[in-house]
Amino acid sequence: MERDEESSGLMMEMCTNGGGEETSNRRPIISGEPLDIEAYASLYKGRTKIMRLLFIASHCGGNQTMQLEALRMAYDEIKKGENTQLFRDVVNRINGRLGDKYKMDSAWCESVDRRAEQKKGRLENELSSYRVMKYVVLFMCCLVCLHRSFLVNHYLDNETNLIKESIRMGHNDFGDFYYACGLLSDAFKNYVRTRDYCTTAKHIIHMCMNAILVSIEMGQFTHVSSYVNKAEQNPETLDPIVAAKLRCASGLAHLELKKYKLAARKFLDVSPELGNSYNEVIAPQDVATYGGLCALASFDRSELKAFIPLRFFSLVAKVIDNINFRDFLELVPEVRELINDFYSSRYASCLEYLGSLRANLLLDIHLHDHVDTLYDQIRKKALIQYTLPFVSVDLSRMADAFKTSVSGLEKELEALITDNQIQARIDSHNKILYARHADQRNATFQKVLQMGNEFDRDVRSMMLRANLLKHEYHARAGRNH
Amino acid sequence: MNSAESLIKSIQGLSASPGDLSALHGILKKAEDSLRNNWDVQLATLEELDPSIHSLGYLYLLEGLTRGSVSKGKTSGVVLLMARFINRCDAGQIRLASEKFVTLCKRFKDRVLELEDPLRGVAPLVSAVRKVQVAAKCLTALHPDCLQLCLEAKCYKAGFSILSDDILEVDQPRDFYLYCYYGGMICIGLKRFQKASELLYNVVTAPMYQLNAIALEAYKKYILVNLIHSGQVILCLYFTKPYYEVGNRYNDGKNYELEAVVVAHSSDFEKDNNLGLVKQAVASLYKRNILRLTQKYLTLSLQDIANMVQLANAKEAETHVLQMIQDGQIHALINQKDGMVRFLEDPEQYKTSEMIEVMDSVIQRTIGLSKNLIAMDESLSCDPLYLGKVGRERQKFDFGDDFDTVPQKFSM
């Protein structure tokens, strides 16, 4: 599509520039400003575009204009496809608010359904005919084996391969058909059925990619992980774009399963050649956002430095990964800035960026459930990192840095101290936090004495119990004899 | 009468040396049957005997005398007689007929309880226990009775003196359970929750083939004692549901919820006589919460403490903190001018000679226990019953005949 080419062209430009300047007609999509739905939707294609628009419509709170805009775009997109169920859904939600052009078009629905029926019938016929052919050929194979004619054997082998290929394509077509109609579980079943008819590694990868796509749409991320593993079993045959796609899918799966560290690693491994090629699932901006936020929430400082390219370090670093991820981060400059701030301990501005991004991140279909947890973790890490180098910290200055009140800060610190993440104690009178280092020697003595007492108690109990058992034996023996 | 007189004469005559004593013992046993039917010996005849010298004979006669039921008026006199005997008798002679002595003491205890004057019985029974005990580490049948009397009389110190022995050998499980149970209760009365916890733990974990009512009651108390002592919540069984809830609420750390649960189940607690203990547990929750605060804060205002621990006002917080400082549970300084409490680290530096002595004694004790353990292990490996059982089981697991741990003759 026109817009896609344009944006990918721009991206190429930015990559060669190697810098972070945006061209004038390209605003960052994920930023603190209210979401530009058109620009956001243009990043995706296929079913995910529709689902994301519907998600935005249902989660944008009271914002009517945004909701209607999203629904309108969803309507247009659905009409280009063949999913009548979604169409009915969208029409219900629009509820006539967008005027005559956007109401129920039963004629369209009926014609789409009819066409679908016809297509289904045709596919079924083809598939059954291939199957019959398969049995015929198998039968002939058996006969030939009896006669042991080499040439005929060889010819029949080819025939079997062709039949296999046809059946595979048949199932594939069925899968595509069901996917377009929105019947996801049937699509999944058909894609998986092609597995028996795959002859080359390429076929297997094709099947895995399809299965992954449908699983992501269905929200079954355990399937996603297993199919990614299956596809990655032959790494030599993987083309780099496919490899990048698989890493994205894997990262998404980990994110959904709340394994933020693994998700971050996967996203950071995605090569920039991905570009827009995986638009039916994820946009490169998403890779940057998800990867950046998960890394911030779960990496420690040294890992952060190694994996995230920062302005000053990218000149020095020679690791390929750094440069890769830098290109992604350029697409979401706010995330880049906030990571930078975190690393250089400018916590106030970091948290400010986070705050401004929050509303838009909540509209993202994959990140929605995790925004709060990630933010929480990032904030905790910031607090811990702040107190780490000091012997004593003035709580009022810390409260300013974190834009909170002193009593609120005290409560947060209390929770962290209880969890043993900060080794310190609070002087509530003077509002100072003092670092506290456990005295090893005293702790050891205490432990030794405690252990002595426990040994004493346990051994005595044990001897008593042994005694009781012995008595039990004797009593029983006495009764027996 | 004749036999009675001759009996008394022989008692008087043969109470001197061990050889005579065994002869006397034989005579007494024979005489017992005949005397049982012909019992006219009055208390007066006992006057002729001296308890400390003629203990064995006195014992037999007294035991026979008190066997029947006694009228109310005479009970007091009988009790006095028994008390005097128990106090004065000779331990060596008594041990020859320990079951009789035990029966006598039990009867004594019953009479004392009838008179509702348990205090009279405490001292005699304590001395009785000492006399019957062959060695300091043996449990006798009298231990639980003595402890029971102490409980009734609320004479905890006396009971505690008996508890200070390390019991290592036990004959009768039931005695042991009762001993531990009553012992636990005495320790609770003395507020020595550590020892109470140990004793109750012993009952609860004692090997028994059927669930025992004593163990069940002990278990309920054990849960509560553990809450008070260390704040740990023990995994609770189903049929102790009210206690389970108490434990859970305790863990949450909110006082008003805990109190609500206590009020809701107060009838259950009353039935088990545990209401006092439960109330102590509730009180200890405040202490537990304050203890948690010391981990997080260096200084804290009394008002803040009151707020965090859900006490009514700063004054109450001050009393609690003061109490805890006196008990040695926390180390702190209260600054009344600012209303601030400053929490200090444990000043124990483990550098003093007292500390070294403490450690030394712990080490010695540990070595002693290990020796005991090894001795027990050795004696067990020579025990024919045990070997028999192992021999039988060995046939089930045929691990190859590398070496014969058990001689063949024990494989049945």
Coordinates of N, CA and C in Angstrom, one line a residue, chain B residues 230-296:
Chain B
S230 N 6.6 -17.0 69.3 CA 7.4 -16.7 68.2 C 6.6 -16.1 67.0
G231 N 5.3 -16.0 67.2 CA 4.5 -15.4 66.1 C 4.4 -16.3 64.9
Q232 N 4.8 -17.5 65.0 CA 4.7 -18.5 63.9 C 3.4 -19.1 63.9
V233 N 2.9 -19.3 62.7 CA 1.6 -20.0 62.6 C 1.8 -21.4 62.2
I234 N 1.3 -22.3 62.9 CA 1.5 -23.7 62.6 C 0.4 -24.2 61.7
L235 N 0.7 -25.1 60.8 CA -0.3 -25.6 60.0 C -1.4 -26.3 60.8
C236 N -2.6 -25.9 60.6 CA -3.6 -26.4 61.6 C -4.5 -27.5 60.9
L237 N -4.9 -28.5 61.7 CA -5.7 -29.5 61.3 C -7.2 -29.1 61.2
Y238 N -7.9 -29.9 60.5 CA -9.3 -29.4 60.2 C -10.1 -29.2 61.5
F239 N -10.0 -30.1 62.4 CA -10.9 -30.0 63.5 C -10.5 -29.0 64.6
T240 N -9.5 -28.2 64.3 CA -9.2 -27.1 65.1 C -9.4 -25.8 64.4
K241 N -10.6 -25.8 63.8 CA -10.9 -24.7 62.9 C -10.8 -23.3 63.6
P242 N -11.4 -23.1 64.7 CA -11.3 -21.7 65.3 C -9.9 -21.3 65.5
Y243 N -9.0 -22.2 65.9 CA -7.6 -21.9 66.1 C -6.9 -21.6 64.8
Y244 N -7.3 -22.3 63.7 CA -6.8 -22.0 62.4 C -7.1 -20.6 62.0
E245 N -8.3 -20.1 62.3 CA -8.7 -18.8 61.9 C -7.9 -17.8 62.7
V246 N -7.7 -18.1 64.0 CA -7.0 -17.2 64.8 C -5.6 -17.1 64.3
G247 N -5.0 -18.2 63.9 CA -3.6 -18.2 63.4 C -3.6 -17.3 62.1
N248 N -4.5 -17.5 61.2 CA -4.5 -16.7 60.0 C -4.6 -15.2 60.2
R249 N -5.6 -14.8 61.1 CA -5.7 -13.4 61.3 C -4.5 -12.8 62.0
Y250 N -3.8 -13.7 62.8 CA -2.6 -13.2 63.5 C -1.6 -12.9 62.4
N251 N -1.5 -13.8 61.5 CA -0.5 -13.6 60.4 C -0.8 -12.3 59.7
D252 N -2.0 -11.9 59.5 CA -2.3 -10.7 58.7 C -1.9 -9.5 59.5
G253 N -1.9 -9.6 60.8 CA -1.3 -8.5 61.6 C -2.3 -7.5 62.0
K254 N -3.6 -7.7 61.8 CA -4.5 -6.6 62.1 C -5.3 -7.0 63.4
N255 N -5.2 -6.1 64.3 CA -5.7 -6.4 65.6 C -7.2 -6.5 65.7
Y256 N -7.9 -5.6 65.0 CA -9.3 -5.6 65.2 C -9.9 -6.9 64.5
E257 N -9.3 -7.3 63.4 CA -9.8 -8.5 62.8 C -9.6 -9.7 63.7
L258 N -8.5 -9.7 64.4 CA -8.2 -10.8 65.3 C -9.2 -10.9 66.4
E259 N -9.4 -9.7 66.9 CA -10.4 -9.6 68.1 C -11.8 -10.0 67.6
A260 N -12.1 -9.7 66.4 CA -13.4 -10.1 65.9 C -13.5 -11.6 65.9
V261 N -12.5 -12.2 65.4 CA -12.5 -13.7 65.3 C -12.6 -14.3 66.7
V262 N -11.9 -13.7 67.6 CA -11.9 -14.3 69.0 C -13.2 -14.2 69.6
V263 N -13.9 -13.0 69.4 CA -15.2 -12.9 69.9 C -16.2 -13.9 69.3
A264 N -16.0 -14.1 68.0 CA -16.9 -15.0 67.3 C -16.8 -16.4 67.8
H265 N -15.6 -16.8 68.1 CA -15.4 -18.2 68.6 C -15.2 -18.3 70.1
S266 N -15.6 -17.3 70.8 CA -15.3 -17.3 72.2 C -15.9 -18.5 72.9
S267 N -17.1 -19.0 72.5 CA -17.7 -20.1 73.2 C -16.8 -21.4 73.0
D268 N -16.2 -21.6 71.8 CA -15.3 -22.7 71.6 C -14.1 -22.6 72.5
F269 N -13.6 -21.4 72.6 CA -12.4 -21.3 73.4 C -12.7 -21.5 74.9
E270 N -13.9 -21.1 75.3 CA -14.3 -21.3 76.7 C -14.4 -22.8 77.0
K271 N -15.0 -23.5 76.0 CA -15.1 -24.9 76.3 C -13.8 -25.6 76.5
D272 N -12.8 -25.1 75.7 CA -11.5 -25.8 75.9 C -10.7 -25.1 77.0
N273 N -11.2 -24.2 77.7 CA -10.5 -23.5 78.7 C -9.3 -22.8 78.2
N274 N -9.4 -22.3 77.0 CA -8.3 -21.6 76.4 C -8.5 -20.2 76.2
L275 N -9.6 -19.6 76.8 CA -9.9 -18.2 76.5 C -8.8 -17.3 77.0
G276 N -8.2 -17.6 78.1 CA -7.2 -16.8 78.7 C -6.0 -16.8 77.7
L277 N -5.6 -17.9 77.2 CA -4.5 -18.0 76.3 C -4.7 -17.3 75.1
V278 N -6.0 -17.3 74.6 CA -6.3 -16.6 73.3 C -6.1 -15.1 73.6
K279 N -6.6 -14.7 74.7 CA -6.5 -13.2 75.0 C -5.0 -12.8 75.1
Q280 N -4.2 -13.7 75.6 CA -2.7 -13.4 75.7 C -2.2 -13.3 74.2
A281 N -2.7 -14.2 73.4 CA -2.2 -14.2 72.0 C -2.6 -12.8 71.3
V282 N -3.8 -12.4 71.6 CA -4.2 -11.1 71.0 C -3.3 -10.0 71.5
A283 N -3.0 -10.0 72.8 CA -2.1 -9.0 73.3 C -0.7 -9.0 72.7
S284 N -0.3 -10.3 72.4 CA 1.1 -10.4 71.9 C 1.1 -9.9 70.5
L285 N 0.0 -9.8 69.8 CA 0.1 -9.3 68.4 C 0.6 -7.9 68.4
Y286 N 0.2 -7.1 69.3 CA 0.7 -5.7 69.4 C 2.2 -5.7 69.5
K287 N 2.7 -6.6 70.3 CA 4.2 -6.7 70.5 C 4.8 -7.1 69.2
R288 N 4.2 -8.1 68.6 CA 4.8 -8.6 67.3 C 4.9 -7.5 66.3
N289 N 3.8 -6.7 66.2 CA 3.8 -5.6 65.2 C 4.9 -4.5 65.6
I290 N 5.0 -4.2 66.9 CA 6.0 -3.2 67.2 C 7.4 -3.8 66.9
L291 N 7.6 -5.1 67.1 CA 8.9 -5.7 66.8 C 9.2 -5.6 65.3
R292 N 8.2 -5.7 64.5 CA 8.4 -5.6 63.0 C 8.8 -4.1 62.7
L293 N 8.3 -3.2 63.5 CA 8.6 -1.8 63.2 C 10.1 -1.6 63.5
T294 N 10.7 -2.3 64.4 CA 12.1 -2.0 64.8 C 13.0 -2.3 63.6
Q295 N 12.5 -3.2 62.7 CA 13.3 -3.6 61.6 C 13.4 -2.5 60.6
K296 N 12.4 -1.7 60.6 CA 12.3 -0.7 59.5 C 12.7 0.7 59.9

